[in-house]
Each structure stands twice: as C-alpha cells, then as structure tokens.
Short mmCIF file of C-alpha atoms and ligand atoms in Angstrom, two decimals:
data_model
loop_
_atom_site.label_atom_id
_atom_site.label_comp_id
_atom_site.label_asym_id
_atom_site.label_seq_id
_atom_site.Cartn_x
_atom_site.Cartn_y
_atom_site.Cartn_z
CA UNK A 1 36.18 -67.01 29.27
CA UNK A 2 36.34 -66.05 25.44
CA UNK A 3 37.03 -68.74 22.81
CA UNK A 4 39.91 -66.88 22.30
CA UNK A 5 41.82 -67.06 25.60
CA UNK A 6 40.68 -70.39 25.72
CA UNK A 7 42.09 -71.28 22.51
CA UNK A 8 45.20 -69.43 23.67
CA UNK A 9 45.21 -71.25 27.24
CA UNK A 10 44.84 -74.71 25.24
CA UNK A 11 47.37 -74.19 22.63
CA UNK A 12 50.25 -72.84 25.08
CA UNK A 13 49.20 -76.06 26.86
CA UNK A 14 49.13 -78.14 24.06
CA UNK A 15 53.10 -76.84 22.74
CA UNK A 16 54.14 -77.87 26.38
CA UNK A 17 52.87 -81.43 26.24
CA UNK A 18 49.99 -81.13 28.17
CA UNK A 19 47.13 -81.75 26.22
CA UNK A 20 46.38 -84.69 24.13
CA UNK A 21 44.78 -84.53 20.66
CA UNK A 22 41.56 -85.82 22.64
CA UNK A 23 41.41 -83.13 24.87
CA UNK A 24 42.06 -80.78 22.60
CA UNK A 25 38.04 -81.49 21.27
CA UNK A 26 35.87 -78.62 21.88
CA UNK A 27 34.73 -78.58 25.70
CA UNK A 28 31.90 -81.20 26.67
CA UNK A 29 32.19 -80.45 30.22
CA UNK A 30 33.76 -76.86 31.30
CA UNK A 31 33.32 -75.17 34.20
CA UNK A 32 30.77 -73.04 33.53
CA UNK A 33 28.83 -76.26 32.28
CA UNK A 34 29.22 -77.72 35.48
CA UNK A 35 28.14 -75.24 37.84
CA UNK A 36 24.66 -75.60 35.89
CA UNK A 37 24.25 -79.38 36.41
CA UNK A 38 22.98 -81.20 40.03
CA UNK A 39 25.50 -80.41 43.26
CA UNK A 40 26.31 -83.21 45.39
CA UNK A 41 27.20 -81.94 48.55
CA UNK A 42 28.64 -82.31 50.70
CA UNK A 43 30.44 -85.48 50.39
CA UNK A 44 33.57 -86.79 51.57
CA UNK A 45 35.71 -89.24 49.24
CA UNK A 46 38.85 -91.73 50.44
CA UNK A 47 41.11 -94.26 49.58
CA UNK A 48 40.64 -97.83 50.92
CA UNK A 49 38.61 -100.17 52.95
CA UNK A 50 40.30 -97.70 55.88
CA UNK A 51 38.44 -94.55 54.01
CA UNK A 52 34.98 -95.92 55.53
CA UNK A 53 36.05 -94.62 59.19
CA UNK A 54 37.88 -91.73 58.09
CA UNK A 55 34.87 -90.69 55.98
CA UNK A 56 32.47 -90.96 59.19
CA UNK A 57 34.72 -88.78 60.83
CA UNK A 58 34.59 -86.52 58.47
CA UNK A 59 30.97 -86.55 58.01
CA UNK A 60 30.33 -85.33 61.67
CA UNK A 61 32.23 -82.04 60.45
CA UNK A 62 30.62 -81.85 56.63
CA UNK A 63 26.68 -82.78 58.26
CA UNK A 64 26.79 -80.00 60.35
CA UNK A 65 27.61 -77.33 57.72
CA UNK A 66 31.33 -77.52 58.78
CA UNK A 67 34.26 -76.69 56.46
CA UNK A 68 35.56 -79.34 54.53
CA UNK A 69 39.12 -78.55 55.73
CA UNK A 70 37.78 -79.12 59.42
CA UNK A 71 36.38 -82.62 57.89
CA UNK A 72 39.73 -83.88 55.98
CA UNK A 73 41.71 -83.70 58.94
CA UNK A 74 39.40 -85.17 61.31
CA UNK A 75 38.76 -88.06 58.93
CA UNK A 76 42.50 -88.85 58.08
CA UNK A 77 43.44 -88.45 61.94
CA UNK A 78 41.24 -91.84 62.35
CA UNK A 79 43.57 -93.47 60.06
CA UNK A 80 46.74 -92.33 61.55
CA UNK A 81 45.76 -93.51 64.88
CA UNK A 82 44.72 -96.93 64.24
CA UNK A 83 47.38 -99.39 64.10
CA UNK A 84 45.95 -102.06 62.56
CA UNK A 85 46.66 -100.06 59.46
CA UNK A 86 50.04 -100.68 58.33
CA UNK A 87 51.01 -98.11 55.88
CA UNK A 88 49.41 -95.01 57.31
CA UNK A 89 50.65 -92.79 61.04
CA UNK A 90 51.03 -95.08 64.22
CA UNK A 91 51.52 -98.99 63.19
CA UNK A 92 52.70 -98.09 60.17
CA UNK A 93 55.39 -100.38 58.33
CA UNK A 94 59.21 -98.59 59.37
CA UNK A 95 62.10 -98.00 56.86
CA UNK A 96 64.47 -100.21 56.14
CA UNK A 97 66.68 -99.19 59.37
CA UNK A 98 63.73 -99.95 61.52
CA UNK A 99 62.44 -95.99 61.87
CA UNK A 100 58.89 -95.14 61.07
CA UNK A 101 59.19 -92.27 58.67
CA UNK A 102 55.82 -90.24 57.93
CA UNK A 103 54.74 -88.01 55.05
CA UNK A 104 51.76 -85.90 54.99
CA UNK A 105 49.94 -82.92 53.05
CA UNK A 106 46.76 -81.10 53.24
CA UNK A 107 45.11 -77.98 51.36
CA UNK A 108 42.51 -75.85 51.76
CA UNK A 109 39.92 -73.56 49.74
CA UNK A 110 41.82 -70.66 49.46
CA UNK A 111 44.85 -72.40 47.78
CA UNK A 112 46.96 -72.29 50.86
CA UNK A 113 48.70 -75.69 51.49
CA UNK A 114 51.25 -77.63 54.25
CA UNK A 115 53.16 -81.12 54.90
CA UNK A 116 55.39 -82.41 56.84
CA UNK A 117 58.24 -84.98 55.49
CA UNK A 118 60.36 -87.69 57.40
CA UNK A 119 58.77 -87.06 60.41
CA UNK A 120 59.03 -89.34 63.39
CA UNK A 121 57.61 -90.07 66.34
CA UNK A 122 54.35 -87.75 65.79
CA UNK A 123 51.28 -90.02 65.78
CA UNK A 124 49.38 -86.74 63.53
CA UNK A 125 51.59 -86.01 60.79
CA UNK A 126 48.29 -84.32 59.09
CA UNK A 127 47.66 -81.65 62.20
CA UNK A 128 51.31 -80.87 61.85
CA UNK A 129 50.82 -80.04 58.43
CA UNK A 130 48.00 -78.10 59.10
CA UNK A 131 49.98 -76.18 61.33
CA UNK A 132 52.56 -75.48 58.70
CA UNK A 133 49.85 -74.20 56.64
CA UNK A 134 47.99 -72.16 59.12
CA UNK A 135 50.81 -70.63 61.58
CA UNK A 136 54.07 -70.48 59.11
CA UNK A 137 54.47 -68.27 55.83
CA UNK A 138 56.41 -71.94 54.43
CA UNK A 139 54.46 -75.29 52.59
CA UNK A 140 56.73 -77.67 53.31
CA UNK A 141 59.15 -78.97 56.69
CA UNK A 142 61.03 -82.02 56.80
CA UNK A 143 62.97 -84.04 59.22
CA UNK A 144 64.57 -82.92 62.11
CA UNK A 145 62.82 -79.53 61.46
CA UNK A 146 59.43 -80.76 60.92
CA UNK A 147 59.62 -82.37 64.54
CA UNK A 148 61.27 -79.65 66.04
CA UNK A 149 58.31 -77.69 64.99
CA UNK A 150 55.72 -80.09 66.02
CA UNK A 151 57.04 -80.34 69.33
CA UNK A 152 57.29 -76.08 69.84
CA UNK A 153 53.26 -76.59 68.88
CA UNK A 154 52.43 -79.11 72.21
CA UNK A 155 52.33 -82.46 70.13
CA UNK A 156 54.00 -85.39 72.24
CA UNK A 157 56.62 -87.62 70.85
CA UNK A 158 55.42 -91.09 70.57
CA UNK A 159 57.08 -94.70 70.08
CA UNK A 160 55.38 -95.49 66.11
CA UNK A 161 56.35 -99.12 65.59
CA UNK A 162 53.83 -101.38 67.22
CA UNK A 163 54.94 -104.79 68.28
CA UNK A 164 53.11 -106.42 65.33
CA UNK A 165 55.02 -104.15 62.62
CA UNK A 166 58.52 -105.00 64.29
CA UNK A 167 58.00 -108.32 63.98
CA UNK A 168 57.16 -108.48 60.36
CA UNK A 169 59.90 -105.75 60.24
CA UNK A 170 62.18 -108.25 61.66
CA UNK A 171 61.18 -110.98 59.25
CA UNK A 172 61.50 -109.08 56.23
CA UNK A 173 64.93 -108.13 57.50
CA UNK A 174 66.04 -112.43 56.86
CA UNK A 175 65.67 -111.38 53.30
CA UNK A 176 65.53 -107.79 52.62
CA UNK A 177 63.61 -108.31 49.46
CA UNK A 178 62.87 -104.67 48.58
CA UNK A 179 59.79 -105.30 46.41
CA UNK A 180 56.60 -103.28 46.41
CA UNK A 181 53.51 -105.54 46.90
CA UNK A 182 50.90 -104.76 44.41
CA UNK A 183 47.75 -103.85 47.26
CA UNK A 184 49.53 -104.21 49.85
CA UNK A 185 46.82 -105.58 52.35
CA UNK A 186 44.51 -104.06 50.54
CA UNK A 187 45.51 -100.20 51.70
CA UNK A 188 48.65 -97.47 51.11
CA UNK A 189 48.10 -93.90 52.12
CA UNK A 190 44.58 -92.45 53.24
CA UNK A 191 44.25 -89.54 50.78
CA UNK A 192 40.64 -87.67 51.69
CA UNK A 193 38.88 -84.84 49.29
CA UNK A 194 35.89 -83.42 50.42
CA UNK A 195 32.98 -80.89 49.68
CA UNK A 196 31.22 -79.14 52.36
CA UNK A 197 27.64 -77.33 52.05
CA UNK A 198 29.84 -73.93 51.17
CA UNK A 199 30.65 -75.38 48.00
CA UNK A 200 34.32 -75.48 49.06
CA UNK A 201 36.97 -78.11 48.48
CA UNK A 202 40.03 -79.26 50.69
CA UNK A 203 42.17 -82.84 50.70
CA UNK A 204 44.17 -84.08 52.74
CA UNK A 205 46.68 -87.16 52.67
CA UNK A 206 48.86 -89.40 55.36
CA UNK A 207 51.10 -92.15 55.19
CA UNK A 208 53.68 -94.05 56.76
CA UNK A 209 55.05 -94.29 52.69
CA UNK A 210 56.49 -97.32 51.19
CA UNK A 211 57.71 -100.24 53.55
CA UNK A 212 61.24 -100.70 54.26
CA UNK A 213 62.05 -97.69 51.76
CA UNK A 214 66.20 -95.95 52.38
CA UNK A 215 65.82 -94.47 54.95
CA UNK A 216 64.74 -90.50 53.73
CA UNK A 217 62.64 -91.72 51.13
CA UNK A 218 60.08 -89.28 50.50
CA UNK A 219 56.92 -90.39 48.32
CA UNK A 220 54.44 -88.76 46.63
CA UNK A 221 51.98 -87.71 49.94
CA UNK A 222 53.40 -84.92 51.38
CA UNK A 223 54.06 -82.95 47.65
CA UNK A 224 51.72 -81.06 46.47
CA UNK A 225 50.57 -81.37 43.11
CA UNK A 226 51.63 -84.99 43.46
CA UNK A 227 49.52 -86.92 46.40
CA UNK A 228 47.02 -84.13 46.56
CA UNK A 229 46.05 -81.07 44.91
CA UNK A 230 42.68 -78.98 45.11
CA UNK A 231 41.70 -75.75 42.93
CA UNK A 232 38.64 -74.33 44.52
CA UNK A 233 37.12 -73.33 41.27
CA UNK A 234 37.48 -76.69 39.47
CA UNK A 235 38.08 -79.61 42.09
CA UNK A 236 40.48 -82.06 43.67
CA UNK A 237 42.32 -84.99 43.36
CA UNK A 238 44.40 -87.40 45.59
CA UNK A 239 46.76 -90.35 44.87
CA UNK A 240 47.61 -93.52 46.47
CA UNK A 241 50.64 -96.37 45.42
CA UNK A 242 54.08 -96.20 44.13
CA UNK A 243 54.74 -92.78 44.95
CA UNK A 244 57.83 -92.47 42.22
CA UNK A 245 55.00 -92.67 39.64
CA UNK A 246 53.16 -90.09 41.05
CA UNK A 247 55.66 -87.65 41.69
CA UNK A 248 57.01 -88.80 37.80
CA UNK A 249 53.93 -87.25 36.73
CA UNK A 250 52.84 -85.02 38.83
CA UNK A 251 49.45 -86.67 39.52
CA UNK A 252 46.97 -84.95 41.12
CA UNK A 253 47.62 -81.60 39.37
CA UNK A 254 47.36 -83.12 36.43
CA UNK A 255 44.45 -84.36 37.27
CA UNK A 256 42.89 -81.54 38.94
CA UNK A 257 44.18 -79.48 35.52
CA UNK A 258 42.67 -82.48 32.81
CA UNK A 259 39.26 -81.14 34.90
CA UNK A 260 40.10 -78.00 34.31
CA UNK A 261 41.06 -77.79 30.59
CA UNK A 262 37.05 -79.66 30.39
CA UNK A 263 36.92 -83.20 31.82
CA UNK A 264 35.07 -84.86 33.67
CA UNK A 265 36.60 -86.74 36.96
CA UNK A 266 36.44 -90.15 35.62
CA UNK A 267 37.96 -88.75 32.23
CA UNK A 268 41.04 -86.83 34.31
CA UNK A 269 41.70 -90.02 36.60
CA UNK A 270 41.88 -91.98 33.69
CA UNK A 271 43.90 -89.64 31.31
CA UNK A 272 46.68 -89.52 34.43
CA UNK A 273 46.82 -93.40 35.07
CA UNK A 274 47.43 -93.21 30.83
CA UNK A 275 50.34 -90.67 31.26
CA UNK A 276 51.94 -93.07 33.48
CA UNK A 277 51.89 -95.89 30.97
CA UNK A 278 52.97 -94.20 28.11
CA UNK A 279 55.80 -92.09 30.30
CA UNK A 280 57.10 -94.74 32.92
CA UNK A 281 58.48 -98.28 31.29
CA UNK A 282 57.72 -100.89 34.40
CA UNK A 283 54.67 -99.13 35.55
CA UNK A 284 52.97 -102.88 35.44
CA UNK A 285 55.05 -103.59 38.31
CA UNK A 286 53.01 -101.30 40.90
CA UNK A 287 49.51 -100.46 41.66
CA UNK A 288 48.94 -96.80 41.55
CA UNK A 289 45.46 -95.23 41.95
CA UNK A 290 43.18 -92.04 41.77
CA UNK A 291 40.65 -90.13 43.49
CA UNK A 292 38.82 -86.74 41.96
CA UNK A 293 35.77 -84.84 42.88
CA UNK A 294 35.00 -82.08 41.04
CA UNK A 295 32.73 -78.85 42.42
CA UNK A 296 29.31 -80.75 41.22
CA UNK A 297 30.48 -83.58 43.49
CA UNK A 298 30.82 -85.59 40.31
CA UNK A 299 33.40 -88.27 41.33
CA UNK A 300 36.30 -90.41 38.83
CA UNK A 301 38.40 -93.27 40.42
CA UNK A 302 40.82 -95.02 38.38
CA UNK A 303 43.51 -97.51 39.20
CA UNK A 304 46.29 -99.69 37.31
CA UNK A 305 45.89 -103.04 38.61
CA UNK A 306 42.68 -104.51 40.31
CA UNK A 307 41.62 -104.42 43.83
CA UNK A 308 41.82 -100.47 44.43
CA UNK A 309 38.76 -99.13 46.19
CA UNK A 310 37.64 -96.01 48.04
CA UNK A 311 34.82 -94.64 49.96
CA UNK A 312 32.13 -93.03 49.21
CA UNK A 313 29.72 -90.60 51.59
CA UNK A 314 27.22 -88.55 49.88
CA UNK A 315 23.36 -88.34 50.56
CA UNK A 316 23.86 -89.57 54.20
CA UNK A 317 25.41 -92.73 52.85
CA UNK A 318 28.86 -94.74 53.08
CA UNK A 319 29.73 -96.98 50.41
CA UNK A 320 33.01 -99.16 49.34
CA UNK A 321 33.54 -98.90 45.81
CA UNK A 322 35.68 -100.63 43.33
CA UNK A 323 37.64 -98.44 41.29
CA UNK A 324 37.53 -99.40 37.50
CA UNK A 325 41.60 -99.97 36.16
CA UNK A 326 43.42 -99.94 33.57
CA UNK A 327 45.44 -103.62 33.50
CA UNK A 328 42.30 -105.90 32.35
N1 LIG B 1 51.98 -93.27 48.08
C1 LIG B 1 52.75 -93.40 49.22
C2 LIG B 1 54.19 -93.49 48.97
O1 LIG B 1 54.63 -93.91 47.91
O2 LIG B 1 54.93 -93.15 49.87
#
C-alpha cells in the first residue's frame, strides 16, 4: 500500500477515535513486514486450563494438514461436552430461572461467519453455528429460532443442567447475589484461534455465558467482532470475561484491527484491555481477557486481573501459559 493511502486509512481512523497518538508512529510491524519474518504454523491457541484438551483436539485436524476451521470446532466441541466445566455447553452454570442458555460464534478464512444465541438444550452450540454459516445466507439465530433450526439439521435435544450445577444453582438461589466472580474457577468461555499449514486463520468461541444472568442475556461470544473476530490477511483474536465489556468495545475487532493498522499481538491485546479502562468506569470489578495470533503465528495474551491463562500448541507442543495483566 502507498504511504499515501496509508496515511489516508490512518487519519480517517484517527478523526473517528480509533487510533491513539502511539499508534499513529510510523509502522514497526505491518503486514508486509510480517509475512517476511519466521511462520509458526500451524498452531492452535485457547482460553483456560480447559484450552489444553480442546487444543489436542484440534491438533489431530491442524497435524494432518487439515483446515483450521475443521480444527476450531473439533477443539471447542471437547469443551462443550465436558461437564465438569461450568461455564461452557453441557454442565454449564443456568440463568437465573434455572435454564441453561448458550451462546456461540465461529469464522472462517474467507470472512464468512455464524452463531447461535439463547439456545437450549443443544449440547454443540458451535456445530450449530457452523451450520448457520455454512447452509444459511444469515450470521446470526437466536432463541426459539436457533433451536428450531438445529433440530431441522438432526441435532438431539438434550437435558443441559447436570445434577452438580442445580445444586449450586439451588444454593445461589438462598441469596441471589448477582455478582460476577473474578476467575470464576479458573475458566469462562473456550474461545479457540488457530493456523493451519495453508496459512489460513479461523476462531471459534462457546459458552454457557455469565451465571445466573436475566434470563436472555446475551454476552459477548456469539457477536462477532466482540468474542471473536478473524481477518485472513492480518489475524485473529478471541475474548473471554464480562462480556458487557467486550461488547462495550468491540474487542476482538479492535484487536484484530490494532494488528492491522501495525501491531504486534501482544501490542493489540494490550491496547484493547487499555480501551476498556479508560472507556468503562468499574472495569476493576471483572476479569476480562485476550487472545491474538497473527498470520506469523506471533501470539499476544493480555488480561485485567491475574490468574487468566491459555493454551498454547505450536511445534508439536502443549503448554499452559499465564497471560501478563494489566491490574499489578
Ligand atoms: N464472555 C462470556 C459472557 O460474558 O457471556
């Protein structure tokens, strides 16, 4: 691109609020620099302790030259169907009214997206989505719809709430403190972003959203832009906490636009968990955190509070990380 479209890019971004005076520095790390350094690839990158199975799932796809869409679904389906995690598919913490609510999102390489919101009663929110994406000219289905749908595509209806989440469900009710727990049991939300031998990106993210929420709450998963976005020619990003925040801010597009406008990963993911403190008064209140890959395979994780961490697979190997964050 010539200086001059990209000074004209950065300054209509810059009168809209977009860029900061930092990024506004001549570019240190643009695309075309980055297609020159070391590829890491493939890889696959999630949120949480949880992210370890989800990334060996994904793996088995990515290792054998499969697409990286193939590998985010496959890796978040682990997630979903384990109930001993409580904020993500089957097991997952209900709404206040006692009904397990599920949000999910994924997108592809070619830009094409789906999600499902509100759904019940479908253990795979994510292969619904994908379903959306691949068999319907729409992004998004909620509710009633979204199950209706599910159902004319041969996915079973399922009881959600596992005896061990409607008992705490039941003991929460003797109060009905409606207080977001900062790391709450140390996961919220698989998001996934991978990058298969192609060179191609694709994320995905599920969850079972905030516990005891009103019931229709919708978080941050299932919108694109906010729990997960991926541009093919620059990277991806995915989000996991206090959805409100996220969707306040439009996360992961920012994110996945920071990298765009020059940045590094680590620089984006750290730039967005900034826009939330200076834009949202109370953000010390919740833990938010980010995920970003861009197409090198260079990788930037960033939360607010302590105790976020994601996994890692890249050159055969699976590693729990702590993220670096901002409340010190
Ligand atoms: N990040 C998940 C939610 O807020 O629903």
């Amino acid at each position: 691109m010539s200086n001059r479209r990209n000074f004209i890019k950065n300054a209509g971004l810059a009168s809209l609020g977009v860029l900061s005076a930092c990024q506004m520095k001549p570019k240190e790390n643009t695309i075309e620099s980055r297609k020159k350094g070391p590829v890491i690839k493939p890889l696959a990158i999630s949120t949480w302790k949880n992210g370890m199975d989800a990334n060996v799932a994904a793996w088995k796809v990515l290792s054998k030259g499969g697409k990286a869409i193939d590998a985010v679904e496959s890796g978040v389906k682990v997630v979903e169907a384990n109930p001993d995690d409580m904020s993500v598919g089957y097991g997952g913490r209900p709404d206040r009214d006692g009904i397990v609510t599920l949000d999910a999102c994924i997108m592809d390489s070619t830009g094409n997206a789906g999600s499902v919101c509100a759904l019940e009663n479908i253990m795979h929110p994510i292969s619904v989505a994908r379903k959306v994406m691949d068999d319907t000219p729409h992004v998004m289905l909620a509710g009633k719809g979204a199950l209706q749908f599910a159902l004319e595509f041969g996915f079973k209806q399922e009881d959600l709430l596992t005896e061990k989440s409607k008992q705490e469900f039941e003991k929460w009710r003797l109060t009905s403190e409606y207080k977001p727990l900062i790391n709450i049991e140390n996961h919220d939300t698989i998001g996934m972003l991978a990058l298969d031998q192609n060179g191609d990106i694709s994320g995905a993210c599920t969850t079972s959203g905030l516990a005891y929420k009103m019931h229709g709450r919708v978080g941050d998963s299932p919108i694109i832009g906010a729990g997960m976005y991926c541009d093919n020619e620059v990277g991806g990003a995915v989000a996991t906490g206090m959805g409100e925040l996220v969707m306040k801010t439009l996360g992961s597009f920012l994110v996945v636009e920071l990298m765009n406008q020059g940045m590094s990963p680590q620089q984006a993911v750290e730039e967005a968990i900034l826009r939330i403190v200076k834009k949202i008064p109370g953000y010390e209140e919740f833990q938010i955190g980010y995920l970003a890959i861009n197409k090198n395979g260079e990788v930037g994780a960033y939360s607010l509070h302590r105790g976020f961490n994601y996994a890692l697979y890249a050159d055969d190997s699976n590693n729990l990380i702590d993220s670096n964050y901002y409340l010190k």
